[in-house]
mmCIF file of C-alpha atoms and ligand atoms in Angstrom:
data_model
loop_
_atom_site.group_PDB
_atom_site.id
_atom_site.type_symbol
_atom_site.label_atom_id
_atom_site.label_comp_id
_atom_site.label_asym_id
_atom_site.label_seq_id
_atom_site.Cartn_x
_atom_site.Cartn_y
_atom_site.Cartn_z
ATOM 1 C CA UNK A 259 2.998 0.381 7.282
ATOM 2 C CA UNK A 260 5.794 1.416 7.282
ATOM 3 C CA UNK A 261 9.327 2.216 6.635
ATOM 4 C CA UNK A 262 10.999 5.519 6.325
ATOM 5 C CA UNK A 263 13.179 6.558 3.452
ATOM 6 C CA UNK A 264 15.826 9.240 3.684
ATOM 7 C CA UNK A 265 14.235 10.871 0.657
ATOM 8 C CA UNK A 266 10.573 10.068 0.483
ATOM 9 C CA UNK A 267 9.890 11.604 -2.910
ATOM 10 C CA UNK A 268 11.821 8.822 -4.647
ATOM 11 C CA UNK A 269 8.983 7.981 -7.011
ATOM 12 C CA UNK A 270 8.343 10.774 -9.453
ATOM 13 C CA UNK A 271 5.478 10.763 -11.971
ATOM 14 C CA UNK A 272 8.162 9.661 -14.433
ATOM 15 C CA UNK A 273 9.035 6.720 -12.204
ATOM 16 C CA UNK A 274 5.377 5.697 -12.221
ATOM 17 C CA UNK A 275 5.118 5.832 -15.999
ATOM 18 C CA UNK A 276 8.231 3.623 -16.268
ATOM 19 C CA UNK A 277 6.819 1.194 -13.733
ATOM 20 C CA UNK A 278 3.566 1.011 -15.676
ATOM 21 C CA UNK A 279 5.577 0.046 -18.780
ATOM 22 C CA UNK A 280 7.285 -2.668 -16.734
ATOM 23 C CA UNK A 281 4.149 -3.920 -15.010
ATOM 24 C CA UNK A 282 3.743 -6.771 -17.540
ATOM 25 C CA UNK A 283 6.717 -8.522 -15.861
ATOM 26 C CA UNK A 284 8.580 -8.829 -19.218
ATOM 27 C CA UNK A 285 12.039 -7.516 -20.058
ATOM 28 C CA UNK A 286 12.165 -4.039 -21.579
ATOM 29 C CA UNK A 287 15.374 -2.627 -22.984
ATOM 30 C CA UNK A 288 16.653 0.649 -21.567
ATOM 31 C CA UNK A 289 16.484 2.021 -25.085
ATOM 32 C CA UNK A 290 12.790 1.172 -25.537
ATOM 33 C CA UNK A 291 11.879 2.540 -22.129
ATOM 34 C CA UNK A 292 13.808 5.730 -22.834
ATOM 35 C CA UNK A 293 12.024 6.170 -26.159
ATOM 36 C CA UNK A 294 8.598 5.541 -24.605
ATOM 37 C CA UNK A 295 8.970 8.177 -21.915
ATOM 38 C CA UNK A 296 11.199 10.578 -23.859
ATOM 39 C CA UNK A 297 14.290 10.382 -21.633
ATOM 40 C CA UNK A 298 17.916 9.404 -22.014
ATOM 41 C CA UNK A 299 18.921 5.829 -21.079
ATOM 42 C CA UNK A 300 21.051 7.202 -18.245
ATOM 43 C CA UNK A 301 18.013 8.999 -16.807
ATOM 44 C CA UNK A 302 15.910 5.831 -17.118
ATOM 45 C CA UNK A 303 18.584 3.928 -15.212
ATOM 46 C CA UNK A 304 18.565 6.593 -12.457
ATOM 47 C CA UNK A 305 14.772 6.669 -12.175
ATOM 48 C CA UNK A 306 14.690 2.870 -11.891
ATOM 49 C CA UNK A 307 17.353 2.960 -9.166
ATOM 50 C CA UNK A 308 15.038 5.329 -7.313
ATOM 51 C CA UNK A 309 12.162 2.889 -7.787
ATOM 52 C CA UNK A 310 14.331 0.194 -6.197
ATOM 53 C CA UNK A 311 14.899 2.368 -3.163
ATOM 54 C CA UNK A 312 11.102 2.684 -2.950
ATOM 55 C CA UNK A 313 10.951 -1.087 -2.366
ATOM 56 C CA UNK A 314 10.436 -2.483 -5.866
ATOM 57 C CA UNK A 315 12.560 -5.462 -6.911
ATOM 58 C CA UNK A 316 14.087 -5.058 -10.386
ATOM 59 C CA UNK A 317 16.242 -7.382 -12.419
ATOM 60 C CA UNK A 318 18.777 -5.984 -14.888
ATOM 61 C CA UNK A 319 20.336 -8.213 -17.514
ATOM 62 C CA UNK A 320 22.864 -6.897 -20.009
ATOM 63 C CA UNK A 321 21.478 -7.149 -23.508
ATOM 64 C CA UNK A 322 17.883 -7.752 -22.308
ATOM 65 C CA UNK A 323 17.145 -4.764 -20.148
ATOM 66 C CA UNK A 324 14.984 -4.470 -17.054
ATOM 67 C CA UNK A 325 12.100 -6.400 -15.604
ATOM 68 C CA UNK A 326 10.111 -6.146 -12.422
ATOM 69 C CA UNK A 327 10.487 -9.282 -10.282
ATOM 70 C CA UNK A 328 7.172 -8.717 -8.575
ATOM 71 C CA UNK A 329 4.752 -6.814 -10.723
ATOM 72 C CA UNK A 330 2.428 -4.493 -8.844
ATOM 73 C CA UNK A 331 -1.232 -4.446 -9.806
ATOM 74 C CA UNK A 332 -1.408 -0.690 -10.069
ATOM 75 C CA UNK A 333 -4.416 0.994 -8.560
ATOM 76 C CA UNK A 334 -6.939 1.977 -11.152
ATOM 77 C CA UNK A 335 -10.013 4.112 -10.407
ATOM 78 C CA UNK A 336 -12.047 2.430 -13.159
ATOM 79 C CA UNK A 337 -11.347 -1.051 -11.772
ATOM 80 C CA UNK A 338 -12.275 0.140 -8.253
ATOM 81 C CA UNK A 339 -15.553 1.639 -9.531
ATOM 82 C CA UNK A 340 -16.438 -1.584 -11.350
ATOM 83 C CA UNK A 341 -15.733 -3.641 -8.228
ATOM 84 C CA UNK A 342 -17.761 -1.151 -6.152
ATOM 85 C CA UNK A 343 -20.727 -1.564 -8.496
ATOM 86 C CA UNK A 344 -20.480 -5.347 -7.943
ATOM 87 C CA UNK A 345 -20.417 -4.754 -4.180
ATOM 88 C CA UNK A 346 -23.558 -2.607 -4.467
ATOM 89 C CA UNK A 347 -25.345 -5.448 -6.280
ATOM 90 C CA UNK A 348 -24.248 -7.961 -3.609
ATOM 91 C CA UNK A 349 -25.382 -5.658 -0.824
ATOM 92 C CA UNK A 350 -28.613 -4.569 -2.500
ATOM 93 C CA UNK A 351 -27.438 -0.941 -2.761
ATOM 94 C CA UNK A 352 -25.163 1.404 -0.919
ATOM 95 C CA UNK A 353 -24.376 5.102 -0.666
ATOM 96 C CA UNK A 354 -22.941 7.037 -3.602
ATOM 97 C CA UNK A 355 -19.165 7.125 -3.440
ATOM 98 C CA UNK A 356 -16.737 9.078 -5.612
ATOM 99 C CA UNK A 357 -13.495 7.207 -6.235
ATOM 100 C CA UNK A 358 -10.256 8.950 -7.136
ATOM 101 C CA UNK A 359 -6.851 7.294 -7.491
ATOM 102 C CA UNK A 360 -3.592 9.230 -7.769
ATOM 103 C CA UNK A 361 -0.004 8.066 -8.183
ATOM 104 C CA UNK A 362 1.472 10.327 -5.578
ATOM 105 C CA UNK A 363 0.369 12.716 -2.845
ATOM 106 C CA UNK A 364 1.733 13.959 0.447
ATOM 107 C CA UNK A 365 -1.078 12.170 2.324
ATOM 108 C CA UNK A 366 -4.573 11.176 1.228
ATOM 109 C CA UNK A 367 -5.911 12.350 4.598
ATOM 110 C CA UNK A 368 -4.123 15.714 4.407
ATOM 111 C CA UNK A 369 -5.499 16.218 0.904
ATOM 112 C CA UNK A 370 -9.100 15.437 1.933
ATOM 113 C CA UNK A 371 -8.765 17.737 4.953
ATOM 114 C CA UNK A 372 -7.582 20.529 2.646
ATOM 115 C CA UNK A 373 -10.475 19.910 0.259
ATOM 116 C CA UNK A 374 -12.938 19.830 3.159
ATOM 117 C CA UNK A 375 -12.087 23.487 3.868
ATOM 118 C CA UNK A 376 -13.611 24.389 0.509
ATOM 119 C CA UNK A 377 -16.218 21.781 -0.325
ATOM 120 C CA UNK A 378 -18.151 18.754 0.831
ATOM 121 C CA UNK A 379 -16.026 15.592 0.888
ATOM 122 C CA UNK A 380 -18.793 13.251 2.049
ATOM 123 C CA UNK A 381 -18.431 9.945 0.191
ATOM 124 C CA UNK A 382 -15.132 10.886 -1.477
ATOM 125 C CA UNK A 383 -12.600 8.024 -1.592
ATOM 126 C CA UNK A 384 -9.047 9.119 -2.347
ATOM 127 C CA UNK A 385 -6.366 6.445 -2.786
ATOM 128 C CA UNK A 386 -2.679 7.019 -3.538
ATOM 129 C CA UNK A 387 -0.094 4.600 -4.822
ATOM 130 C CA UNK A 388 2.577 6.485 -2.940
ATOM 131 C CA UNK A 389 2.425 9.002 -0.080
ATOM 132 C CA UNK A 390 5.408 11.254 0.504
ATOM 133 C CA UNK A 391 4.211 12.395 3.939
ATOM 134 C CA UNK A 392 1.899 9.628 5.162
ATOM 135 C CA UNK A 393 0.716 10.251 8.710
ATOM 136 C CA UNK A 394 0.069 7.749 11.481
ATOM 137 C CA UNK A 395 -1.602 8.199 14.838
ATOM 138 C CA UNK A 396 -0.021 10.405 17.490
ATOM 139 C CA UNK A 397 2.125 12.340 15.024
ATOM 140 C CA UNK A 398 3.944 9.300 13.715
ATOM 141 C CA UNK A 399 5.011 8.828 10.119
ATOM 142 C CA UNK A 400 3.258 6.274 7.958
ATOM 143 C CA UNK A 401 5.126 5.222 4.887
ATOM 144 C CA UNK A 402 4.208 2.471 2.494
ATOM 145 C CA UNK A 403 5.601 0.505 -0.405
ATOM 146 C CA UNK A 404 4.593 1.678 -3.872
ATOM 147 C CA UNK A 405 2.515 -1.146 -5.345
ATOM 148 C CA UNK A 406 2.716 -3.105 -2.083
ATOM 149 C CA UNK A 407 0.366 -1.208 0.199
ATOM 150 C CA UNK A 408 -3.096 0.230 0.216
ATOM 151 C CA UNK A 409 -3.323 3.817 1.432
ATOM 152 C CA UNK A 410 -6.619 5.648 1.139
ATOM 153 C CA UNK A 411 -8.922 8.072 2.913
ATOM 154 C CA UNK A 412 -12.673 8.468 2.915
ATOM 155 C CA UNK A 413 -14.504 11.689 3.737
ATOM 156 C CA UNK A 414 -17.735 11.346 5.738
ATOM 157 C CA UNK A 415 -20.120 13.909 7.194
ATOM 158 C CA UNK A 416 -22.136 13.401 10.403
ATOM 159 C CA UNK A 417 -24.934 15.510 11.882
ATOM 160 C CA UNK A 418 -23.461 14.874 15.339
ATOM 161 C CA UNK A 419 -20.378 16.291 17.098
ATOM 162 C CA UNK A 420 -17.081 14.940 18.452
ATOM 163 C CA UNK A 421 -18.607 13.287 21.563
ATOM 164 C CA UNK A 422 -20.833 11.059 19.450
ATOM 165 C CA UNK A 423 -17.851 10.173 17.244
ATOM 166 C CA UNK A 424 -15.614 8.923 20.114
ATOM 167 C CA UNK A 425 -16.121 5.273 19.143
ATOM 168 C CA UNK A 426 -15.925 5.854 15.392
ATOM 169 C CA UNK A 427 -12.331 4.658 14.988
ATOM 170 C CA UNK A 428 -13.235 1.355 16.647
ATOM 171 C CA UNK A 429 -16.260 0.893 14.394
ATOM 172 C CA UNK A 430 -13.984 1.566 11.411
ATOM 173 C CA UNK A 431 -11.697 -1.211 12.710
ATOM 174 C CA UNK A 432 -14.692 -3.567 12.672
ATOM 175 C CA UNK A 433 -15.445 -2.558 9.066
ATOM 176 C CA UNK A 434 -11.849 -3.169 7.942
ATOM 177 C CA UNK A 435 -11.699 -6.551 9.704
ATOM 178 C CA UNK A 436 -15.045 -7.608 8.167
ATOM 179 C CA UNK A 437 -13.905 -6.577 4.673
ATOM 180 C CA UNK A 438 -10.578 -8.419 4.983
ATOM 181 C CA UNK A 439 -12.374 -11.522 6.204
ATOM 182 C CA UNK A 440 -14.866 -11.315 3.341
ATOM 183 C CA UNK A 441 -11.868 -11.250 0.976
ATOM 184 C CA UNK A 442 -10.555 -14.484 2.507
ATOM 185 C CA UNK A 443 -7.964 -13.244 5.022
ATOM 186 C CA UNK A 444 -8.402 -15.373 8.132
ATOM 187 C CA UNK A 445 -7.546 -14.530 11.728
ATOM 188 C CA UNK A 446 -7.676 -10.748 11.411
ATOM 189 C CA UNK A 447 -7.811 -9.168 14.864
ATOM 190 C CA UNK A 448 -7.998 -5.714 16.379
ATOM 191 C CA UNK A 449 -5.813 -4.029 18.930
ATOM 192 C CA UNK A 450 -7.230 -1.105 20.884
ATOM 193 C CA UNK A 451 -7.823 1.495 19.779
ATOM 194 C CA UNK A 452 -7.704 0.655 16.093
ATOM 195 C CA UNK A 453 -4.729 -1.347 14.865
ATOM 196 C CA UNK A 454 -5.472 -4.139 12.436
ATOM 197 C CA UNK A 455 -3.399 -7.125 13.503
ATOM 198 C CA UNK A 456 -2.734 -10.761 12.747
ATOM 199 C CA UNK A 457 -1.135 -12.919 15.458
ATOM 200 C CA UNK A 458 -0.059 -9.755 17.297
ATOM 201 C CA UNK A 459 1.677 -8.355 14.179
ATOM 202 C CA UNK A 460 0.401 -5.089 12.745
ATOM 203 C CA UNK A 461 -1.037 -5.346 9.256
ATOM 204 C CA UNK A 462 -2.784 -1.989 9.087
ATOM 205 C CA UNK A 463 -3.746 1.191 10.858
ATOM 206 C CA UNK A 464 -6.561 3.724 10.959
ATOM 207 C CA UNK A 465 -6.344 7.472 11.429
ATOM 208 C CA UNK A 466 -9.546 9.403 12.104
ATOM 209 C CA UNK A 467 -9.613 13.178 11.963
ATOM 210 C CA UNK A 468 -12.699 15.181 12.904
ATOM 211 C CA UNK A 469 -13.554 18.798 12.099
ATOM 212 C CA UNK A 470 -16.653 20.691 13.144
ATOM 213 C CA UNK A 471 -18.609 22.119 16.056
ATOM 214 C CA UNK A 472 -18.670 20.291 19.383
ATOM 215 C CA UNK A 473 -22.380 19.565 18.953
ATOM 216 C CA UNK A 474 -22.145 18.949 15.208
ATOM 217 C CA UNK A 475 -22.259 18.812 12.320
ATOM 218 C CA UNK A 476 -18.838 17.202 11.749
ATOM 219 C CA UNK A 477 -16.689 16.253 8.826
ATOM 220 C CA UNK A 478 -14.491 13.236 9.333
ATOM 221 C CA UNK A 479 -11.565 12.036 7.265
ATOM 222 C CA UNK A 480 -10.987 8.330 7.747
ATOM 223 C CA UNK A 481 -7.500 7.219 6.670
ATOM 224 C CA UNK A 482 -6.665 3.536 6.269
ATOM 225 C CA UNK A 483 -3.229 2.053 5.578
ATOM 226 C CA UNK A 484 -2.709 -1.658 4.918
ATOM 227 C CA UNK A 485 0.428 -3.698 4.224
ATOM 228 C CA UNK A 486 -0.291 -5.850 1.197
ATOM 229 C CA UNK A 487 3.196 -6.996 0.231
ATOM 230 C CA UNK A 488 6.014 -5.786 2.408
ATOM 231 C CA UNK A 489 9.498 -6.832 1.220
ATOM 232 C CA UNK A 490 11.616 -8.505 3.924
ATOM 233 C CA UNK A 491 14.198 -5.759 3.470
ATOM 234 C CA UNK A 492 11.590 -3.201 4.545
ATOM 235 C CA UNK A 493 10.405 -5.008 7.674
ATOM 236 C CA UNK A 494 13.704 -4.793 9.512
ATOM 237 C CA UNK A 495 13.521 -0.996 9.514
ATOM 238 C CA UNK A 496 10.082 -0.860 11.125
ATOM 239 C CA UNK A 497 9.822 -0.115 14.810
ATOM 240 C CA UNK A 498 6.765 -2.305 15.519
ATOM 241 C CA UNK A 499 6.411 -5.977 14.545
ATOM 242 C CA UNK A 500 4.509 -6.093 11.254
ATOM 243 C CA UNK A 501 3.083 -8.498 8.738
ATOM 244 C CA UNK A 502 1.337 -8.176 5.383
ATOM 245 C CA UNK A 503 -1.738 -9.589 3.686
ATOM 246 C CA UNK A 504 0.233 -11.800 1.319
ATOM 247 C CA UNK A 505 1.862 -13.573 4.321
ATOM 248 C CA UNK A 506 -1.527 -13.937 6.035
ATOM 249 C CA UNK A 507 -3.105 -15.465 2.953
ATOM 250 C CA UNK A 508 -0.057 -17.593 2.206
ATOM 251 C CA UNK A 509 -0.186 -16.518 -1.404
ATOM 252 C CA UNK A 510 1.746 -14.127 -3.616
ATOM 253 C CA UNK A 511 1.005 -10.469 -3.976
ATOM 254 C CA UNK A 512 -0.072 -11.169 -7.547
ATOM 255 C CA UNK A 513 -3.124 -13.008 -6.210
ATOM 256 C CA UNK A 514 -4.269 -10.045 -4.167
ATOM 257 C CA UNK A 515 -6.252 -7.663 -6.302
ATOM 258 C CA UNK A 516 -5.808 -4.318 -4.561
ATOM 259 C CA UNK A 517 -8.492 -2.626 -6.660
ATOM 260 C CA UNK A 518 -11.066 -5.194 -5.614
ATOM 261 C CA UNK A 519 -9.841 -5.107 -2.022
ATOM 262 C CA UNK A 520 -10.173 -1.320 -1.955
ATOM 263 C CA UNK A 521 -13.737 -1.561 -3.289
ATOM 264 C CA UNK A 522 -14.646 -4.161 -0.684
ATOM 265 C CA UNK A 523 -13.134 -2.028 2.102
ATOM 266 C CA UNK A 524 -14.953 1.163 1.139
ATOM 267 C CA UNK A 525 -18.280 -0.626 0.598
ATOM 268 C CA UNK A 526 -18.073 -2.133 4.104
ATOM 269 C CA UNK A 527 -16.883 1.166 5.563
ATOM 270 C CA UNK A 528 -19.790 3.047 4.020
ATOM 271 C CA UNK A 529 -22.274 0.498 5.409
ATOM 272 C CA UNK A 530 -20.753 0.746 8.894
ATOM 273 C CA UNK A 531 -20.642 4.569 8.759
ATOM 274 C CA UNK A 532 -24.310 4.759 7.775
ATOM 275 C CA UNK A 533 -25.239 2.552 10.724
ATOM 276 C CA UNK A 534 -22.945 4.481 13.062
ATOM 277 C CA UNK A 535 -24.625 7.765 12.054
ATOM 278 C CA UNK A 536 -27.960 6.346 13.293
ATOM 279 C CA UNK A 537 -26.930 4.232 16.260
ATOM 280 C CA UNK A 538 -23.406 5.207 17.362
ATOM 281 C CA UNK A 539 -20.815 2.689 18.545
ATOM 282 C CA UNK A 540 -22.991 0.459 20.758
ATOM 283 C CA UNK A 541 -24.157 -1.977 18.009
ATOM 284 C CA UNK A 542 -20.478 -2.626 17.202
ATOM 285 C CA UNK A 543 -19.159 -2.985 20.765
ATOM 286 C CA UNK A 544 -19.724 -6.758 21.150
ATOM 287 C CA UNK A 545 -18.191 -7.565 17.766
ATOM 288 C CA UNK A 546 -15.275 -5.255 18.469
ATOM 289 C CA UNK A 547 -14.561 -7.049 21.764
ATOM 290 C CA UNK A 548 -14.867 -10.416 20.090
ATOM 291 C CA UNK A 549 -12.231 -9.346 17.564
ATOM 292 C CA UNK A 550 -9.968 -7.751 20.194
ATOM 293 C CA UNK A 551 -6.808 -9.864 20.419
ATOM 294 C CA UNK A 552 -6.163 -8.512 23.946
ATOM 295 C CA UNK A 553 -9.620 -9.172 25.388
ATOM 296 C CA UNK A 554 -9.302 -10.601 28.941
ATOM 297 C CA UNK A 555 -5.483 -10.404 28.747
ATOM 298 C CA UNK A 556 -3.121 -8.770 31.252
ATOM 299 C CA UNK A 557 -1.717 -5.629 29.630
ATOM 300 C CA UNK A 558 0.308 -2.540 30.308
ATOM 301 C CA UNK A 559 -1.199 0.679 29.031
ATOM 302 C CA UNK A 560 1.251 3.436 28.137
ATOM 303 C CA UNK A 561 -0.553 6.744 28.638
ATOM 304 C CA UNK A 562 0.124 9.818 26.474
ATOM 305 C CA UNK A 563 1.987 11.494 29.402
ATOM 306 C CA UNK A 564 4.406 8.532 29.623
ATOM 307 C CA UNK A 565 2.827 6.968 32.747
ATOM 308 C CA UNK A 566 1.892 3.287 32.643
ATOM 309 C CA UNK A 567 -1.105 1.423 34.068
ATOM 310 C CA UNK A 568 -1.358 -2.346 34.458
ATOM 311 C CA UNK A 569 -4.632 -4.242 34.326
ATOM 312 C CA UNK A 570 -6.682 -6.896 32.650
ATOM 313 C CA UNK A 571 -8.647 -5.875 29.555
ATOM 314 C CA UNK A 572 -12.321 -5.972 30.581
ATOM 315 C CA UNK A 573 -13.465 -4.607 27.213
ATOM 316 C CA UNK A 574 -14.567 -1.316 25.734
ATOM 317 C CA UNK A 575 -17.513 0.818 26.816
ATOM 318 C CA UNK A 576 -20.253 2.209 24.591
ATOM 319 C CA UNK A 577 -18.063 5.205 23.701
ATOM 320 C CA UNK A 578 -15.084 3.048 22.706
ATOM 321 C CA UNK A 579 -13.005 3.753 25.842
ATOM 322 C CA UNK A 580 -10.764 0.883 26.998
ATOM 323 C CA UNK A 581 -11.884 -0.596 30.328
ATOM 324 C CA UNK A 582 -9.103 -2.102 32.448
ATOM 325 C CA UNK A 583 -9.824 -4.219 35.509
ATOM 326 C CA UNK A 584 -7.565 -4.297 38.535
ATOM 327 C CA UNK A 585 -9.266 -6.730 40.899
ATOM 328 C CA UNK A 586 -12.771 -5.352 41.503
ATOM 329 C CA UNK A 587 -11.784 -1.880 40.294
ATOM 330 C CA UNK A 588 -12.525 -0.698 36.776
ATOM 331 C CA UNK A 589 -10.880 2.242 35.018
ATOM 332 C CA UNK A 590 -11.668 3.753 31.587
ATOM 333 C CA UNK A 591 -9.048 5.132 29.225
ATOM 334 C CA UNK A 592 -9.581 7.229 26.133
ATOM 335 C CA UNK A 593 -6.083 7.033 24.677
ATOM 336 C CA UNK A 594 -2.795 5.185 25.033
ATOM 337 C CA UNK A 595 -0.891 2.208 23.659
ATOM 338 C CA UNK A 596 -1.382 -1.287 25.031
ATOM 339 C CA UNK A 597 1.176 -4.056 25.173
ATOM 340 C CA UNK A 598 0.765 -7.576 26.416
ATOM 341 C CA UNK A 599 2.127 -8.299 29.923
ATOM 342 C CA UNK A 600 3.376 -11.757 30.741
ATOM 343 C CA UNK A 601 1.108 -13.118 33.437
HETATM 344 C C1 LIG B 15 -1.664 4.300 12.533
HETATM 345 O O1 LIG B 15 -0.783 5.011 13.039
HETATM 346 O O2 LIG B 15 -1.793 3.109 12.841
HETATM 347 C C2 LIG B 15 -2.621 4.894 11.520
HETATM 348 C C3 LIG B 15 -2.047 4.880 10.137
HETATM 349 C C4 LIG B 15 -2.977 5.453 9.084
HETATM 350 C C5 LIG B 15 -2.310 5.541 7.721
HETATM 351 C C6 LIG B 15 -3.246 5.990 6.653
HETATM 352 S S1 LIG B 15 -2.573 5.710 5.049
HETATM 353 C C7 LIG B 15 -3.865 6.640 4.320
HETATM 354 C C8 LIG B 15 -4.103 7.834 5.218
HETATM 355 N N1 LIG B 15 -3.208 8.915 4.871
HETATM 356 C C9 LIG B 15 -2.327 9.165 5.831
HETATM 357 O O3 LIG B 15 -1.441 10.035 5.787
HETATM 358 N N2 LIG B 15 -2.541 8.336 6.880
HETATM 359 C C10 LIG B 15 -3.646 7.450 6.649
#
């Protein structure tokens, strides 16, 4: 997550090829860059200005040229596949996954949903460096920093229908938290229904979309967005309090290998999805509650119609619904936004 640009198509394919030239962190003269991509120097300067408005920090020095202050480890399908093969060895196998990485798309989830109209997207992982129309839950926008976020979607087919899949987004939250922990990020928590948080700050989000018959089969598109390195300038424009993985780990973005992280996330997701297909949400409910940062806390739940309900979080039920306690009374909720209430 997440900040919104006036013009979200700031990074053109040309911008990406310039950034790739600069990704060694060294100075490159405007002349050299122009020659490499077949543009004028003035156009190079304009494209790099656009890259700056996409959140990338550039240094310009007269006589030396341009250099990227923080060099993104660009996503690379080959590197993800290699890391996935290592994951399969560690796990003693795993389902077949097809990995595709693109520089730019409207939304990885929208693209997989479009493809699902025509063909099977089960096991297809689609990651984008930059989304021009990233979507969040409840119709919100999800934008990310080129080179500083992880935005991907995974297609998955289930024999069952929407009812069985009610707890899927929570199980996906468990998978993401497990993968982040396995990669050394400590203190990752969940916030109902499926925000990934750290000390009450949002570090990632999950968007699940389901297509199919009520009784099945169903095709799901599971979209995951994570903040890896969010520049301070970007955070002030975001409506909800956020953090990023580099702050959580207390290390620079350079140390976080997004290709490896992506492989670890999809390997864990695939394992969780295979188990979910057999057993549903119930085997994940206890772990989900354990990871829930609001478990046992007094909260206010904002319902989709704008009404609010106060209560203490008793947990989630076997279908993933939030259970709030008000004295001896218990009430279940299927959607809404929770916020902590001072006791
Ligand atoms: C949320 O609102 O918390 C969910 C955000 C989900 C964002 C991800 S980024 C990859 C995928 N493509 C999208 O357009 N959205 C999801």
